[in-house]
XYZ file of C-alpha atoms in Angstrom:
279
model
C -70.139 -31.724 18.227
C -68.777 -35.190 17.131
C -65.447 -35.694 16.020
C -63.132 -37.652 13.723
C -60.164 -36.643 16.088
C -59.018 -39.927 17.931
C -58.126 -38.429 21.255
C -58.447 -35.323 23.612
C -55.423 -33.304 23.301
C -55.082 -32.773 27.241
C -56.465 -35.902 28.942
C -55.479 -38.357 26.061
C -59.072 -39.976 26.202
C -60.746 -41.101 23.323
C -63.254 -38.776 21.573
C -65.089 -41.250 19.561
C -68.749 -40.725 19.651
C -68.120 -37.646 21.961
C -68.532 -33.881 22.075
C -65.441 -31.970 21.667
C -64.114 -28.410 20.948
C -61.252 -27.131 19.031
C -58.785 -24.670 20.044
C -55.764 -23.787 17.940
C -56.548 -26.827 16.024
C -56.376 -29.266 18.906
C -59.252 -31.034 19.872
C -60.386 -31.287 23.687
C -63.216 -33.114 25.384
C -65.798 -30.747 26.671
C -64.649 -31.488 30.371
C -61.119 -30.559 29.786
C -62.033 -27.474 27.416
C -64.188 -26.111 30.069
C -61.490 -26.489 32.558
C -58.837 -25.045 30.683
C -60.444 -22.400 28.762
C -63.763 -21.286 29.804
C -64.523 -17.586 30.878
C -66.026 -16.946 34.441
C -69.148 -15.198 34.320
C -69.223 -11.772 35.992
C -72.566 -12.194 37.361
C -72.555 -15.903 38.930
C -68.829 -16.382 38.485
C -69.412 -19.813 37.194
C -67.589 -21.040 33.886
C -69.253 -20.322 30.608
C -69.344 -23.923 29.291
C -68.045 -24.603 25.481
C -71.991 -25.331 24.917
C -73.478 -21.993 26.270
C -73.367 -18.590 24.728
C -70.447 -16.400 25.886
C -71.437 -12.617 25.899
C -68.468 -10.273 26.127
C -68.215 -6.526 26.954
C -64.934 -4.807 27.402
C -63.083 -7.864 28.129
C -65.780 -9.371 30.543
C -68.138 -12.022 30.084
C -71.449 -13.347 31.232
C -73.717 -16.320 30.599
C -76.931 -15.520 28.324
C -79.138 -15.950 31.039
C -76.714 -13.587 33.602
C -76.537 -10.527 30.891
C -79.334 -8.472 32.364
C -79.610 -4.931 33.744
C -77.888 -4.644 37.293
C -81.115 -2.412 38.649
C -84.043 -3.961 36.977
C -82.860 -7.195 36.029
C -84.238 -7.398 32.706
C -82.213 -8.920 29.948
C -79.951 -6.897 28.013
C -79.394 -9.647 25.290
C -79.534 -7.773 21.775
C -80.726 -4.615 23.663
C -79.069 -1.214 23.828
C -77.519 -0.795 27.177
C -75.034 1.632 29.050
C -72.314 1.016 31.847
C -71.610 2.868 34.838
C -68.981 1.946 37.392
C -68.722 -1.515 35.796
C -72.447 -1.866 36.054
C -74.486 -2.657 32.988
C -78.048 -1.034 32.944
C -80.613 -0.840 30.324
C -81.350 2.411 28.745
C -84.287 3.226 30.815
C -82.547 2.668 34.287
C -79.255 4.657 32.988
C -81.568 7.477 32.118
C -83.368 7.598 35.339
C -80.005 7.543 37.395
C -77.331 9.361 35.396
C -78.520 10.831 32.057
C -78.461 14.773 31.672
C -81.745 16.643 31.220
C -81.888 18.883 28.270
C -81.638 22.795 29.378
C -84.116 23.386 26.861
C -87.091 20.815 26.988
C -85.904 19.232 30.199
C -86.262 15.563 28.964
C -83.538 13.122 29.269
C -80.815 12.855 26.902
C -80.730 9.110 26.206
C -77.356 7.332 25.938
C -75.673 7.007 22.753
C -77.548 10.138 21.527
C -75.928 13.138 20.513
C -75.860 16.117 22.989
C -74.462 19.441 22.899
C -72.998 21.076 25.989
C -72.522 25.058 26.620
C -71.990 26.956 29.923
C -72.149 23.635 31.976
C -75.684 22.682 30.667
C -76.640 20.071 28.133
C -78.930 19.943 25.132
C -80.451 17.673 22.522
C -78.763 18.564 19.189
C -82.255 19.250 17.934
C -83.012 21.527 21.084
C -79.676 23.544 20.925
C -80.794 25.959 17.875
C -80.924 29.773 17.433
C -83.915 31.458 19.444
C -84.497 33.532 16.241
C -84.117 31.648 13.021
C -84.475 28.212 14.784
C -81.452 26.756 12.727
C -79.156 24.393 14.694
C -76.155 25.959 16.241
C -73.909 23.325 16.304
C -70.509 24.104 16.940
C -71.086 27.596 15.375
C -70.207 30.917 17.054
C -73.069 32.175 19.133
C -74.086 34.848 21.562
C -76.313 34.428 24.631
C -78.831 36.979 25.657
C -81.353 36.539 28.565
C -80.584 32.768 28.743
C -81.507 32.267 25.168
C -78.762 31.559 22.137
C -78.643 33.278 19.016
C -76.431 32.689 15.954
C -74.321 35.710 15.240
C -76.258 37.138 12.125
C -79.450 36.904 14.061
C -78.019 38.521 17.342
C -76.786 41.302 15.128
C -80.070 41.938 13.491
C -82.286 41.877 16.647
C -80.056 43.507 19.071
C -76.393 44.604 18.268
C -75.805 48.384 18.240
C -73.956 49.971 15.334
C -71.095 52.451 15.952
C -71.692 55.902 15.264
C -68.481 56.373 13.661
C -67.717 53.272 11.383
C -71.459 51.913 11.238
C -70.247 48.468 11.934
C -71.750 46.142 14.594
C -70.422 46.454 18.304
C -70.200 43.001 19.355
C -68.786 43.677 22.981
C -67.975 46.680 25.145
C -67.950 49.917 23.531
C -68.581 53.566 24.691
C -71.677 55.407 24.692
C -71.376 59.237 23.923
C -74.446 61.655 23.341
C -76.660 58.703 23.747
C -74.739 57.177 20.675
C -72.787 53.807 20.657
C -69.008 54.031 19.708
C -66.275 51.109 19.381
C -63.671 52.228 21.724
C -61.207 52.125 18.942
C -63.308 54.660 17.041
C -64.090 56.908 19.945
C -61.145 59.415 19.247
C -60.275 63.005 19.589
C -61.609 64.928 16.806
C -58.617 66.809 16.527
C -55.538 64.443 17.098
C -57.637 61.092 16.701
C -55.974 59.810 19.927
C -58.414 57.360 21.506
C -60.416 58.735 24.259
C -61.858 55.752 25.915
C -61.005 55.830 29.689
C -59.167 59.568 29.173
C -60.367 62.856 30.182
C -62.162 64.675 27.128
C -64.243 67.839 26.314
C -67.069 67.976 24.064
C -67.392 70.900 21.532
C -70.293 70.935 18.894
C -71.128 67.125 19.596
C -67.443 66.125 19.102
C -65.120 65.248 21.811
C -61.659 66.436 22.080
C -58.694 65.536 24.193
C -57.681 68.165 26.534
C -54.599 69.340 24.554
C -56.253 69.598 21.416
C -59.507 71.543 22.890
C -57.049 73.929 24.768
C -55.308 74.580 21.509
C -58.214 75.277 19.365
C -61.066 76.711 21.773
C -60.179 77.394 25.251
C -59.790 81.138 26.301
C -56.497 82.040 27.690
C -55.674 83.527 31.206
C -55.286 87.091 31.187
C -52.397 86.860 33.678
C -50.529 83.196 32.845
C -51.638 83.355 29.055
C -52.128 79.361 29.407
C -55.763 77.850 28.607
C -58.538 77.879 30.767
C -60.221 74.331 30.590
C -62.418 74.257 33.713
C -61.410 70.579 33.998
C -62.425 68.987 37.352
C -64.555 72.114 38.576
C -61.548 74.360 38.344
C -62.735 78.167 39.104
C -62.130 81.005 36.796
C -62.961 84.419 36.892
C -64.264 86.217 33.485
C -64.591 90.214 33.371
C -65.209 92.364 30.104
C -64.651 89.263 27.781
C -61.355 88.229 29.535
C -60.847 85.262 31.876
C -58.280 84.219 34.527
C -57.625 81.162 36.470
C -59.054 81.526 39.866
C -55.480 81.295 41.244
C -54.337 83.852 38.694
C -56.596 86.575 39.379
C -54.394 88.775 41.565
C -53.572 92.381 41.947
C -50.568 93.086 39.392
C -48.628 94.983 41.987
C -49.160 93.231 45.439
C -50.389 89.971 44.129
C -53.122 89.736 46.621
C -56.059 87.612 45.459
C -59.029 89.541 44.173
C -61.454 86.546 43.870
C -64.449 87.606 45.621
C -63.055 91.065 46.114
C -63.556 94.528 44.767
C -60.980 95.578 42.192
C -59.818 98.208 39.780
C -58.754 98.149 36.287
C -55.903 99.919 34.764
C -55.552 99.234 30.783
C -55.060 95.236 30.951
C -54.012 95.048 34.354
C -56.375 94.565 37.665
C -55.396 96.048 40.964
C -56.870 95.818 44.310
C -58.463 99.228 45.809
C -55.196 100.023 47.967
C -52.949 99.761 44.963
C -55.357 101.031 42.730
C -55.672 104.223 44.827
C -51.764 104.758 45.609
């Protein structure tokens, strides 16, 4: 531009009839301005003269003619672009080299578009939907089954088991008893209500009981030691005329010899070996 300023602020030469540039209200001839203030172009490393368009991105500068894709060399002026390792790339080149592929449709997720990430994979926002109702999942709670994602209501409607005891949905874990699902916290002794998950228990009339409760309520008493006979762990017991004994308790009442697998005699409530019984 031409100026009414008299002299260049730096070299003091007259600016009459000459182009000049202003900086902080001071006028400079073009030569001085370019020498003092022009930015260096990232591409060609030459100064960006004051009569050239200076394109800037993140503190770096380019001539308009130098502002182009580092791979295909197409101009990026007034076009969308992306940066990778300080290189500028058009969206097509960036997508070919670096963009994620949508887990669902396998198409490129373009730079600048919103993507969803879940379990190390990426989705277009429009592809990240419930497999059943097709509604966007966004950041809602979800459940994955067979590599498909479901919102919680749809998963419960389609797949979830309901606890045999409380009838509520079992979202994880659980116990199966008599082919019925139970929450771990609902699977309790029918007698004392102690949780039985991971514990030994005995079934009676389709209800589970802890060993103590079953012994108190239902177990037969040993004819010798009077303690309950639970038969847990495959323990052996002997039964005779509606009476039972632990295997280790079925002994001659007089000489204490084991009668398991042996002949024996009875005398009222006692059992005896043949030798003691014949004496």
